[in-house]
Short mmCIF file of C-alpha atoms in Angstrom, two decimals:
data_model
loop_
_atom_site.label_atom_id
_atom_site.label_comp_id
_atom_site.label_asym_id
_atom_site.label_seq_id
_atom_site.Cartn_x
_atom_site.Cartn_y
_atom_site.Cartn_z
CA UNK G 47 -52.17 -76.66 -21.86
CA UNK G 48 -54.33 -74.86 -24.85
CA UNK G 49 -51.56 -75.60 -26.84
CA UNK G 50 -51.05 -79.24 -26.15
CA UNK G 51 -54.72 -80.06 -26.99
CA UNK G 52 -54.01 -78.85 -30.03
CA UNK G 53 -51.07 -80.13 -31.14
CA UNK G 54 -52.17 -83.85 -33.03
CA UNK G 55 -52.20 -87.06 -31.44
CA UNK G 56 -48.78 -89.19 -31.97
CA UNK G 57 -48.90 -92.50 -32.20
CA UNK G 58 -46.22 -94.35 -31.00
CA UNK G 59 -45.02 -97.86 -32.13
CA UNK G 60 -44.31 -100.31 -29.48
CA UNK G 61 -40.95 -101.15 -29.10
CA UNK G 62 -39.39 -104.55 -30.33
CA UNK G 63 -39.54 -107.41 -28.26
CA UNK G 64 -36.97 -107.37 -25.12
CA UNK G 65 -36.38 -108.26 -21.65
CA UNK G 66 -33.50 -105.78 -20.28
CA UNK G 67 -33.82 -107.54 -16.79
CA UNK G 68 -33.07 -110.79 -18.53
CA UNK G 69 -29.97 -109.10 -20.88
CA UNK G 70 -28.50 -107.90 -17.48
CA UNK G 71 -29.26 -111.00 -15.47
CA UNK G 72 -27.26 -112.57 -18.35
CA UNK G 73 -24.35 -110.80 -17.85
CA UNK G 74 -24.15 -110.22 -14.41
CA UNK G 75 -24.17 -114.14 -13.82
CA UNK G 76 -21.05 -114.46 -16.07
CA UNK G 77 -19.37 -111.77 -14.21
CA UNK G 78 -20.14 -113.26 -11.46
CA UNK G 79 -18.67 -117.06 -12.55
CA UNK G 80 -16.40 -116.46 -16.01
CA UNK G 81 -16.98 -120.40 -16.54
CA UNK G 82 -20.68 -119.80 -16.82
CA UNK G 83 -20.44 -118.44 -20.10
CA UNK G 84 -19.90 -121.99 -21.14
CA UNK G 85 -23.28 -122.68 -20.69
CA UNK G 86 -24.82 -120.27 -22.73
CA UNK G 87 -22.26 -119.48 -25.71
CA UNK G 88 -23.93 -122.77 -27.65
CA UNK G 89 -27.14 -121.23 -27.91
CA UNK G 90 -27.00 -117.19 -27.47
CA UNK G 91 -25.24 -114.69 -29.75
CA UNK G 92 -23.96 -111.39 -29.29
CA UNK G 93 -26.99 -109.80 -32.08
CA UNK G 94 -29.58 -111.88 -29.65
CA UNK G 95 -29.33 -108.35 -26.95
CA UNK G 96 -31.58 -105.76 -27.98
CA UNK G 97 -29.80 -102.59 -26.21
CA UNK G 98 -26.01 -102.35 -27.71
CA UNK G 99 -24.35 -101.77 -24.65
CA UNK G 100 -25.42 -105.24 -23.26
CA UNK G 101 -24.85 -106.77 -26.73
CA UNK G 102 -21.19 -105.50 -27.00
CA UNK G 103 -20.59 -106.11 -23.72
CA UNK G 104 -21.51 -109.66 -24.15
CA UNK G 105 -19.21 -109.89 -27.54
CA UNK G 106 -16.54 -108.90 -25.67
CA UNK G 107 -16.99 -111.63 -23.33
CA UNK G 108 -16.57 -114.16 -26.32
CA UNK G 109 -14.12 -112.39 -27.63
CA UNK G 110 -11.75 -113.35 -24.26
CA UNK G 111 -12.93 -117.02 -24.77
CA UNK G 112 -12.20 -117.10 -27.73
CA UNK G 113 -8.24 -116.64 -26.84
CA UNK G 114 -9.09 -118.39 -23.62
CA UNK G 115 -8.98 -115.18 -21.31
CA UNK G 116 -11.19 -115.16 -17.90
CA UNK G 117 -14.50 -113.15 -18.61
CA UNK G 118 -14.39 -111.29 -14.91
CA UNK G 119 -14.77 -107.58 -14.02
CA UNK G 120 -11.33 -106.67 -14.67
CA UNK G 121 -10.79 -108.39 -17.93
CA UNK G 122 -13.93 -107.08 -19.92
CA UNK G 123 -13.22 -103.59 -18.62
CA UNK G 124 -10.20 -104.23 -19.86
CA UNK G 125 -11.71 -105.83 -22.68
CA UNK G 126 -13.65 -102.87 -23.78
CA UNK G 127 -11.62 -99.99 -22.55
CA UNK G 128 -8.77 -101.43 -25.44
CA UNK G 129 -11.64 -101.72 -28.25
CA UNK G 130 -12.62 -98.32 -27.37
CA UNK G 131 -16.33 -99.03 -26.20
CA UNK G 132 -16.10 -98.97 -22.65
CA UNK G 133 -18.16 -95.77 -21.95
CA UNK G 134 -20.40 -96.35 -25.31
CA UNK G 135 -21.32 -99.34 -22.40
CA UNK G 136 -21.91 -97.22 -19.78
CA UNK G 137 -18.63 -97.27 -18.00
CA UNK G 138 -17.67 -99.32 -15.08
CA UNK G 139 -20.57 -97.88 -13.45
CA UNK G 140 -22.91 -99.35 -15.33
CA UNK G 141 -20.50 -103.35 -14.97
CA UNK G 142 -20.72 -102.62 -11.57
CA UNK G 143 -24.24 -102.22 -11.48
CA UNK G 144 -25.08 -105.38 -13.43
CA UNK G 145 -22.86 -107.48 -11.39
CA UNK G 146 -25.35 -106.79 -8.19
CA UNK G 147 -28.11 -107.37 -10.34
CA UNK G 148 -28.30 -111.54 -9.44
CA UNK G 149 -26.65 -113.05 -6.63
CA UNK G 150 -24.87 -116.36 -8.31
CA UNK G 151 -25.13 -117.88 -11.60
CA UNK G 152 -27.02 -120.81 -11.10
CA UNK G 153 -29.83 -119.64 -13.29
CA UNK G 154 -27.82 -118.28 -16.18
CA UNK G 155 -28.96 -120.43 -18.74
CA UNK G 156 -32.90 -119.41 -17.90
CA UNK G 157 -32.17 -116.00 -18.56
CA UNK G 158 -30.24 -117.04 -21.76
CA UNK G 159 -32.99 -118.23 -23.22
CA UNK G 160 -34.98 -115.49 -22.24
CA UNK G 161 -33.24 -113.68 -24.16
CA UNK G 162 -32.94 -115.87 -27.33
CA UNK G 163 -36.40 -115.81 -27.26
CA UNK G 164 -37.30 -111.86 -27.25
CA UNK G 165 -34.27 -112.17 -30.25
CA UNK G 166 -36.18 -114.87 -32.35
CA UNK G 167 -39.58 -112.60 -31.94
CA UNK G 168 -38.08 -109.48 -33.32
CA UNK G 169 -36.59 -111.77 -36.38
CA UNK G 170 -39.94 -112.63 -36.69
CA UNK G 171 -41.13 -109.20 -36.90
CA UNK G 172 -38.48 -108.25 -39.40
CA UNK G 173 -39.37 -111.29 -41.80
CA UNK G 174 -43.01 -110.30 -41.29
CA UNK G 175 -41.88 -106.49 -42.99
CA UNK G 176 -39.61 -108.27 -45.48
CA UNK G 177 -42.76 -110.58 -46.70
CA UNK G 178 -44.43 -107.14 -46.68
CA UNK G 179 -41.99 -105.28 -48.56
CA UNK G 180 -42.02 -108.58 -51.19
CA UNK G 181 -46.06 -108.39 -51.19
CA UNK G 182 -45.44 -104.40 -52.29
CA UNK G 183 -42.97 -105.03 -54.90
CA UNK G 184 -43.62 -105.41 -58.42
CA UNK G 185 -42.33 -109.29 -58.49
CA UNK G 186 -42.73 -110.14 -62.26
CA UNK G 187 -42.46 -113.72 -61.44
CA UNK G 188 -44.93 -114.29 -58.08
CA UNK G 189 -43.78 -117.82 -57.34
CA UNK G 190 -40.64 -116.44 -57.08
CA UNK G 191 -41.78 -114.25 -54.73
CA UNK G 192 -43.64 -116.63 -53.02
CA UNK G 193 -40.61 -118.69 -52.83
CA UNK G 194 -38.56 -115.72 -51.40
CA UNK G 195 -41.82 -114.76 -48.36
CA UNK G 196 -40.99 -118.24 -47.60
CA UNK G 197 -37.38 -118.21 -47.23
CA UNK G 198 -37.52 -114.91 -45.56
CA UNK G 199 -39.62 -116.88 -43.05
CA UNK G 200 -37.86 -120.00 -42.85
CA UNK G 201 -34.66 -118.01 -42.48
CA UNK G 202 -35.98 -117.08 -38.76
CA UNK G 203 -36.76 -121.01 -38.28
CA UNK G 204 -33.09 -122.29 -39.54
CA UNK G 205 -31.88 -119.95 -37.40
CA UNK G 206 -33.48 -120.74 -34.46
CA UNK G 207 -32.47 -124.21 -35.44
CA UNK G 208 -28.43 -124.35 -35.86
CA UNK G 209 -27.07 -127.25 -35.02
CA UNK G 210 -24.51 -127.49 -32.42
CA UNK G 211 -21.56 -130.14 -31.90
CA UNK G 212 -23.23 -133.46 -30.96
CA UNK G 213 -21.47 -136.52 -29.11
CA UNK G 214 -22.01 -139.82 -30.73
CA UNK G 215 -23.63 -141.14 -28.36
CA UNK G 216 -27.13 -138.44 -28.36
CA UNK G 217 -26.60 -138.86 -32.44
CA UNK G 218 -26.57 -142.24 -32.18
CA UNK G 219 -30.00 -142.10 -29.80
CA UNK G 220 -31.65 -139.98 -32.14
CA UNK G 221 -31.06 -142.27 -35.21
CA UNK G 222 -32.74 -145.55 -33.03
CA UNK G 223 -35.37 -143.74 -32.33
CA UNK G 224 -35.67 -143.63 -36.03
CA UNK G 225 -35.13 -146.89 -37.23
CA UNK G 226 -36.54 -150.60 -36.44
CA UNK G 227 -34.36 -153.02 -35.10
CA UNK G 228 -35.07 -156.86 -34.79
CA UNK G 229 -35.99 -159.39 -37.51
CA UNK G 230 -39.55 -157.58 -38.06
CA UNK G 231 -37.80 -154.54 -39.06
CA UNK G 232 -37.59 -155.72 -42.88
CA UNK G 233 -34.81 -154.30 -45.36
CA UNK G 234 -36.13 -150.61 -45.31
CA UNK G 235 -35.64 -150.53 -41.38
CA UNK G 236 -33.84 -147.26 -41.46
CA UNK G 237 -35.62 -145.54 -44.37
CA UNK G 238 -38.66 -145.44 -46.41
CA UNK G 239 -39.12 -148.55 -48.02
CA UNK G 240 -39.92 -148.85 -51.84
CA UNK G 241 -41.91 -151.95 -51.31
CA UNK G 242 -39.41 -154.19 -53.47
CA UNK G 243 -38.01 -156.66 -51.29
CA UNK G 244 -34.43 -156.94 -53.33
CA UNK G 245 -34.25 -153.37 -54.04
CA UNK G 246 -34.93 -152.29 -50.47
CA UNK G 247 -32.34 -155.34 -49.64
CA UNK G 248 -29.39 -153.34 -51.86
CA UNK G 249 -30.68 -149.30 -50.73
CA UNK G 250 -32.15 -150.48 -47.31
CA UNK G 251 -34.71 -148.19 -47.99
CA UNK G 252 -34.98 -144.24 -49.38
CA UNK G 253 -33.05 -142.33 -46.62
CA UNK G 254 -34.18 -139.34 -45.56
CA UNK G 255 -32.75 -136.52 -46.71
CA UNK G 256 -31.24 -138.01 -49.74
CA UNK G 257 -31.90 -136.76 -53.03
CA UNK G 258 -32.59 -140.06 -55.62
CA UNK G 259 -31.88 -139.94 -59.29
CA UNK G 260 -34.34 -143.14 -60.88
CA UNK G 261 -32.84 -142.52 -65.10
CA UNK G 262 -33.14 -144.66 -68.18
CA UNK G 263 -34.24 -144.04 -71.54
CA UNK G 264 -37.54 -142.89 -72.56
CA UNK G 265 -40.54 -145.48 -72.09
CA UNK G 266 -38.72 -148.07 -70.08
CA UNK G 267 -41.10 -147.85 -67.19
CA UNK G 268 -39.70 -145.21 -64.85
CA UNK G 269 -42.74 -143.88 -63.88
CA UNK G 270 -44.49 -147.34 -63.60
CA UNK G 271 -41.58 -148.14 -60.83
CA UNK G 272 -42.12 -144.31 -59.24
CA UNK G 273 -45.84 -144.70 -59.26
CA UNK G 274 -45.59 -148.76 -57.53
CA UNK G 275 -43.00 -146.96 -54.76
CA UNK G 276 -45.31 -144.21 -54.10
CA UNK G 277 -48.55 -146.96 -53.99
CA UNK G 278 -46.28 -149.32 -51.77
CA UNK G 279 -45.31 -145.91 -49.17
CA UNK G 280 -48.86 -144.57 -49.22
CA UNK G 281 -51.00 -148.21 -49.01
CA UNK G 282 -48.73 -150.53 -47.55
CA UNK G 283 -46.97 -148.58 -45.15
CA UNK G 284 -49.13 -145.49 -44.60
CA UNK G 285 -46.41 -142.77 -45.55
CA UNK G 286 -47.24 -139.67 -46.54
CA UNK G 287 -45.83 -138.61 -50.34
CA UNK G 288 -46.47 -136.13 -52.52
CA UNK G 289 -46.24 -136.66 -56.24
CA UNK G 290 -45.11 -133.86 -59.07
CA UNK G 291 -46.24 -135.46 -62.18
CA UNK G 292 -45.38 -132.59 -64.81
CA UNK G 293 -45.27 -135.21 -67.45
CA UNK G 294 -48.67 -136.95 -67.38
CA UNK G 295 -52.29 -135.75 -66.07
CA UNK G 296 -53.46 -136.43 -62.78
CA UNK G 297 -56.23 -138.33 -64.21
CA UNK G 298 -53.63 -140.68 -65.90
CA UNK G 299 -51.76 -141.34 -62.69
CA UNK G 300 -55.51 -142.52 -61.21
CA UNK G 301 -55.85 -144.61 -63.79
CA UNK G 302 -52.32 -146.07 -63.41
CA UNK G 303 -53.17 -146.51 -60.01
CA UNK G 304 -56.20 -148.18 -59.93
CA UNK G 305 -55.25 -150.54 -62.49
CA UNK G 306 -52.20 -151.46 -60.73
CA UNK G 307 -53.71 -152.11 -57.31
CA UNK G 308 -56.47 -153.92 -58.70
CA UNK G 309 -54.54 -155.88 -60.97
CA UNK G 310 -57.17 -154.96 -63.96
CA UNK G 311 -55.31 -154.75 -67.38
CA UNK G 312 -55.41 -151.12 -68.20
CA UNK G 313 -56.63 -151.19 -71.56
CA UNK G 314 -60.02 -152.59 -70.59
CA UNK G 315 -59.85 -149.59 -67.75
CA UNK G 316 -59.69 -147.03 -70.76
CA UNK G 317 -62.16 -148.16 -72.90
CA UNK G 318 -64.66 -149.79 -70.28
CA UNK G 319 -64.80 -153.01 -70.83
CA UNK G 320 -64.95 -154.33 -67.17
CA UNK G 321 -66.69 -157.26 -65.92
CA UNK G 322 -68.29 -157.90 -62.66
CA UNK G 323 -65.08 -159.13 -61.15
CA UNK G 324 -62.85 -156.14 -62.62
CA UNK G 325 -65.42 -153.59 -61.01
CA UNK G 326 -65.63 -155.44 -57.74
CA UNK G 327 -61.35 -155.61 -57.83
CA UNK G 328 -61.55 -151.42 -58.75
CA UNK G 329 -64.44 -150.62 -56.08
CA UNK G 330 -61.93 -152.49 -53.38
CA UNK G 331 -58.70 -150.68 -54.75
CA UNK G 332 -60.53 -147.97 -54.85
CA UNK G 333 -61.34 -147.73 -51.26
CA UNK G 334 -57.60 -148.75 -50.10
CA UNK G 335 -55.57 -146.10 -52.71
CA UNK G 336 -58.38 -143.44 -50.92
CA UNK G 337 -57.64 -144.03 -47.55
CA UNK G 338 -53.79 -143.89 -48.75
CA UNK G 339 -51.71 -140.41 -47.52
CA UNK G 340 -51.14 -139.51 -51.53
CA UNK G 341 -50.83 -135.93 -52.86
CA UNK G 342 -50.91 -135.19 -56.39
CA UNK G 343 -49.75 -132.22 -58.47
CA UNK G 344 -49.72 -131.92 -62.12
CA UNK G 345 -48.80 -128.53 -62.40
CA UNK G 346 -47.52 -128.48 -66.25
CA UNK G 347 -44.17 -127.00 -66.78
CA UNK G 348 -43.92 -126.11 -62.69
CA UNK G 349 -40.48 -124.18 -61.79
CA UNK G 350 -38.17 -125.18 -59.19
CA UNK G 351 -39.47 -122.43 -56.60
CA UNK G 352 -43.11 -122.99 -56.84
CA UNK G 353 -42.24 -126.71 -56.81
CA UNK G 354 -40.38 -126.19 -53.36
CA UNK G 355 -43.01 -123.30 -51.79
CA UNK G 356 -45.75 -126.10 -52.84
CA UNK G 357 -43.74 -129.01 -50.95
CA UNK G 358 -42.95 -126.69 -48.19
CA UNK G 359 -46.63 -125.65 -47.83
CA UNK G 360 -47.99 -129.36 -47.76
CA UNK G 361 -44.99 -130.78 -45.37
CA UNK G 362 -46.67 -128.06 -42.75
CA UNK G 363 -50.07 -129.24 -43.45
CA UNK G 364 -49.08 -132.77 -43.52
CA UNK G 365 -45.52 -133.72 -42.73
CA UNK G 366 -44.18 -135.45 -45.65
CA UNK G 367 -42.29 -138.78 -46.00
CA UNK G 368 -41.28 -138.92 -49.36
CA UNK G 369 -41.20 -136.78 -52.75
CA UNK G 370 -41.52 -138.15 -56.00
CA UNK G 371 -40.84 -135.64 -59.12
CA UNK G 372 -41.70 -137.18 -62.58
CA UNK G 373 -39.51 -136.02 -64.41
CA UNK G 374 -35.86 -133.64 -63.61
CA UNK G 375 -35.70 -132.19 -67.17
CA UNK G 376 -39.56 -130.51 -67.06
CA UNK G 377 -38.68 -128.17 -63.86
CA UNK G 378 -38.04 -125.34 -65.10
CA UNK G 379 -35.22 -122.90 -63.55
CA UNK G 380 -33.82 -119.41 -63.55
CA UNK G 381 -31.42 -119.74 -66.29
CA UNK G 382 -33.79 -121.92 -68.89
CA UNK G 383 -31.38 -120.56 -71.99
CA UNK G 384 -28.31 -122.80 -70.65
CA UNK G 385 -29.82 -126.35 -70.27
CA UNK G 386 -26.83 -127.72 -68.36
CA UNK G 387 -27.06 -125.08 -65.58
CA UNK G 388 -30.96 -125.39 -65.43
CA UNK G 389 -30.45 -128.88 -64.62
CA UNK G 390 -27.71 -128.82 -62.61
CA UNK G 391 -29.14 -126.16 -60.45
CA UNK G 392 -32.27 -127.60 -60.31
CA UNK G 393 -30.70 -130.86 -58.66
CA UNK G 394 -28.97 -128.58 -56.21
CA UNK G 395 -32.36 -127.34 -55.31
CA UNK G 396 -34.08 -130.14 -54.62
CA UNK G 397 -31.17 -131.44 -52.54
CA UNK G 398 -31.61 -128.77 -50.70
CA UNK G 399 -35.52 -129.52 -49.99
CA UNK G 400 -34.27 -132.98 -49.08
CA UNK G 401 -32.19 -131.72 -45.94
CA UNK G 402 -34.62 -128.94 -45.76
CA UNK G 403 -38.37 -130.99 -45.15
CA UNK G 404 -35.94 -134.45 -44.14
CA UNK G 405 -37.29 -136.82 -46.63
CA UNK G 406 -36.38 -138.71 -49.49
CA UNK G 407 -36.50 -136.97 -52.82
CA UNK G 408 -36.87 -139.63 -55.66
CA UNK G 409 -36.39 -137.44 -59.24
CA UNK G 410 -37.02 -139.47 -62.11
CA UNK G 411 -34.64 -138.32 -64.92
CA UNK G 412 -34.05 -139.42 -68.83
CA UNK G 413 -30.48 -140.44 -70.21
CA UNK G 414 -29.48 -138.77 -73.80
CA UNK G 415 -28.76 -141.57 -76.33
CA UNK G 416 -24.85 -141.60 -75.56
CA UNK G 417 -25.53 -144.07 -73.31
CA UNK G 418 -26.47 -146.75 -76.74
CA UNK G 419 -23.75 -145.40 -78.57
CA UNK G 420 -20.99 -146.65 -76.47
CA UNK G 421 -20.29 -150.46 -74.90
CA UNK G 422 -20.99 -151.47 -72.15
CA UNK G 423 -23.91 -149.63 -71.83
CA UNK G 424 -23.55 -148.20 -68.51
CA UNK G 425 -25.42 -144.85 -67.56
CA UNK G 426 -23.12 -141.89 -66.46
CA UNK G 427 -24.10 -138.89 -64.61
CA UNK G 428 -23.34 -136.69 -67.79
CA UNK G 429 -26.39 -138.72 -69.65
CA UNK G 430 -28.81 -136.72 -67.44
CA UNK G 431 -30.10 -134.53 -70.48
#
């Protein structure tokens, strides 16, 4: 007794997040009823069990429906005895014990996601200590690191998230309860509209998802057409979109706003020269273009991962509807000495936020002068420069 008030004080972690009732409930009901397994295989994966024995137990039950074997008492015994594991699991004592544990099936999918739960808290936990181990390092780039927290987060999310084989008919539910139908609907019905009757008439709107190249040649008004879309989703329509400008100042996009709404000639905006009527028209735009859902970064020379931890960030605060990035060729990537790659990989990422946030992503791009030097002058995707 002296000696164990002397020894120090241990302190113990608490142990990951489980449920070992739930594990065993699990895999007593598909002893109990092999076709049970059916309902659970879509969602819950062998890694999902926190003890081993009930997590290869439970991959040897795929494993037999995978070449279309019964999973009953005999045949995982069997099952495991052959892959050597059988008293690594406890034994047949232990199967037999588990398959008293509920008395029929019928709730095998509750304790399924039991234990898909208790699984998605403990990924949790270890992205928490990967975010940690990131926040420790000695990142020389910390957007990059920022970027990589977030992944290491979203990771758990996507995972929790993987999509299963759907029938037509609930993907087909799912997409009307997206769109408008009926001769209200407009153009854009089943994406976000741009606000330009013919153009929505030939896209039918931005579609979410969809990454959107808008390229010409320098000074031919590609961001006056990204800056009217992004007026038309924000004021018209009350969509939420968030603007990269890495070419021009935030306080030139204002001005290019207001003087568009308002329908003032932006010269006289610049140098003052307003009248009564042009400051009544700005006080009035002024009060719709505030009340629109418009975000604005000018973040000069931004690269592609702060660019997506910054979208990523305000889609939680504000779910997004669109993205507009003026322009491709000022994100900067990971391999800046090879332009080709930069841009190509670049594209690939913001394709990627596209599926990943579900919105449009409208990138404004420039064409190299091969497009003038040849006839017709059609643009080609290698004139991205």
């Amino acid at each position: 007794m002296v000696v164990e008030a002397l020894l120090p004080e241990r302190e113990f972690e608490p142990l990951p997040p489980h449920n070992t009732e739930a594990e065993e409930s699990v895999l007593g009901s598909l002893l109990i009823d092999p076709e049970a397994i059916e309902a659970v295989t879509g969602f819950l994966r062998p890694e999902d069990f926190y003890h081993p024995r009930n997590r290869e137990i439970y991959a040897a039950m795929v494993r037999l429906l995978e070449r279309r074997h019964p999973t009953d008492f005999v045949m995982v015994c069997d099952e495991l005895e052959r892959a050597g594991q059988l008293e690594a699991c406890g034994g047949v004592a232990y199967l037999s014990r588990i398959l008293t544990v509920v008395p029929t099936s019928i709730h095998v999918e509750h304790y399924g996601r039991v234990v898909e739960r208790t699984a998605l808290m403990r990924r949790l936990i270890g992205a928490a200590g990967r975010i940690a181990a990131i926040g420790y390092g000695d990142a020389a780039d910390v957007h990059e690191a920022l970027d990589r927290a977030e992944q290491a987060l979203f990771s758990v999310t996507q995972y929790r998230a993987s999509r299963e084989f759907l029938h037509i008919r609930e993907v087909l539910a799912e997409y009307l309860e997206q769109v408008q139908l009926g001769p209200e609907a407009g153009a854009a019905a089943a994406g976000v509209p741009s606000g330009f009757v013919d153009l929505d008439r030939l896209l039918g709107g931005f579609q979410r998802s969809d990454l959107v190249i808008l390229a010409a040649r320098p000074s031919l008004g590609k961001t006056a057409l990204a800056l009217n879309i992004a007026r038309n989703a924000g004021v018209r329509f009350n969509l939420t979109t968030a603007i990269f400008s890495i070419e021009m100042s935030r306080w030139q996009l204002a001005q290019r706003f207001l003087s568009t709404e308002s329908g003032v000639d932006s010269s006289r905006v610049r140098e003052g020269r307003l009248t009564d009527a042009d400051i009544r028209k700005l006080g009035e735009s002024l009060e719709a273009l505030s009340a629109a859902p418009i975000y604005i970064d000018d973040t000069p020379s931004i690269g592609i991962n702060e660019l997506r931890a910054k979208a990523r960030r305000l889609h939680a605060e504000h779910p997004l509807d669109m993205v507009i990035i003026d322009y491709l060729q000022l994100v900067g990537g990971t391999v800046p000495e090879n332009r080709v790659q930069m841009i190509s990989e670049v594209s690939r990422s913001l394709k990627g936020l596209a599926r990943e946030l579900q919105v449009p992503v409208l990138a404004l791009s420039q064409l190299s002068r091969a497009v003038e030097s040849r006839s017709p002058h059609i643009p080609m995707l290698s004139d991205l420069r």
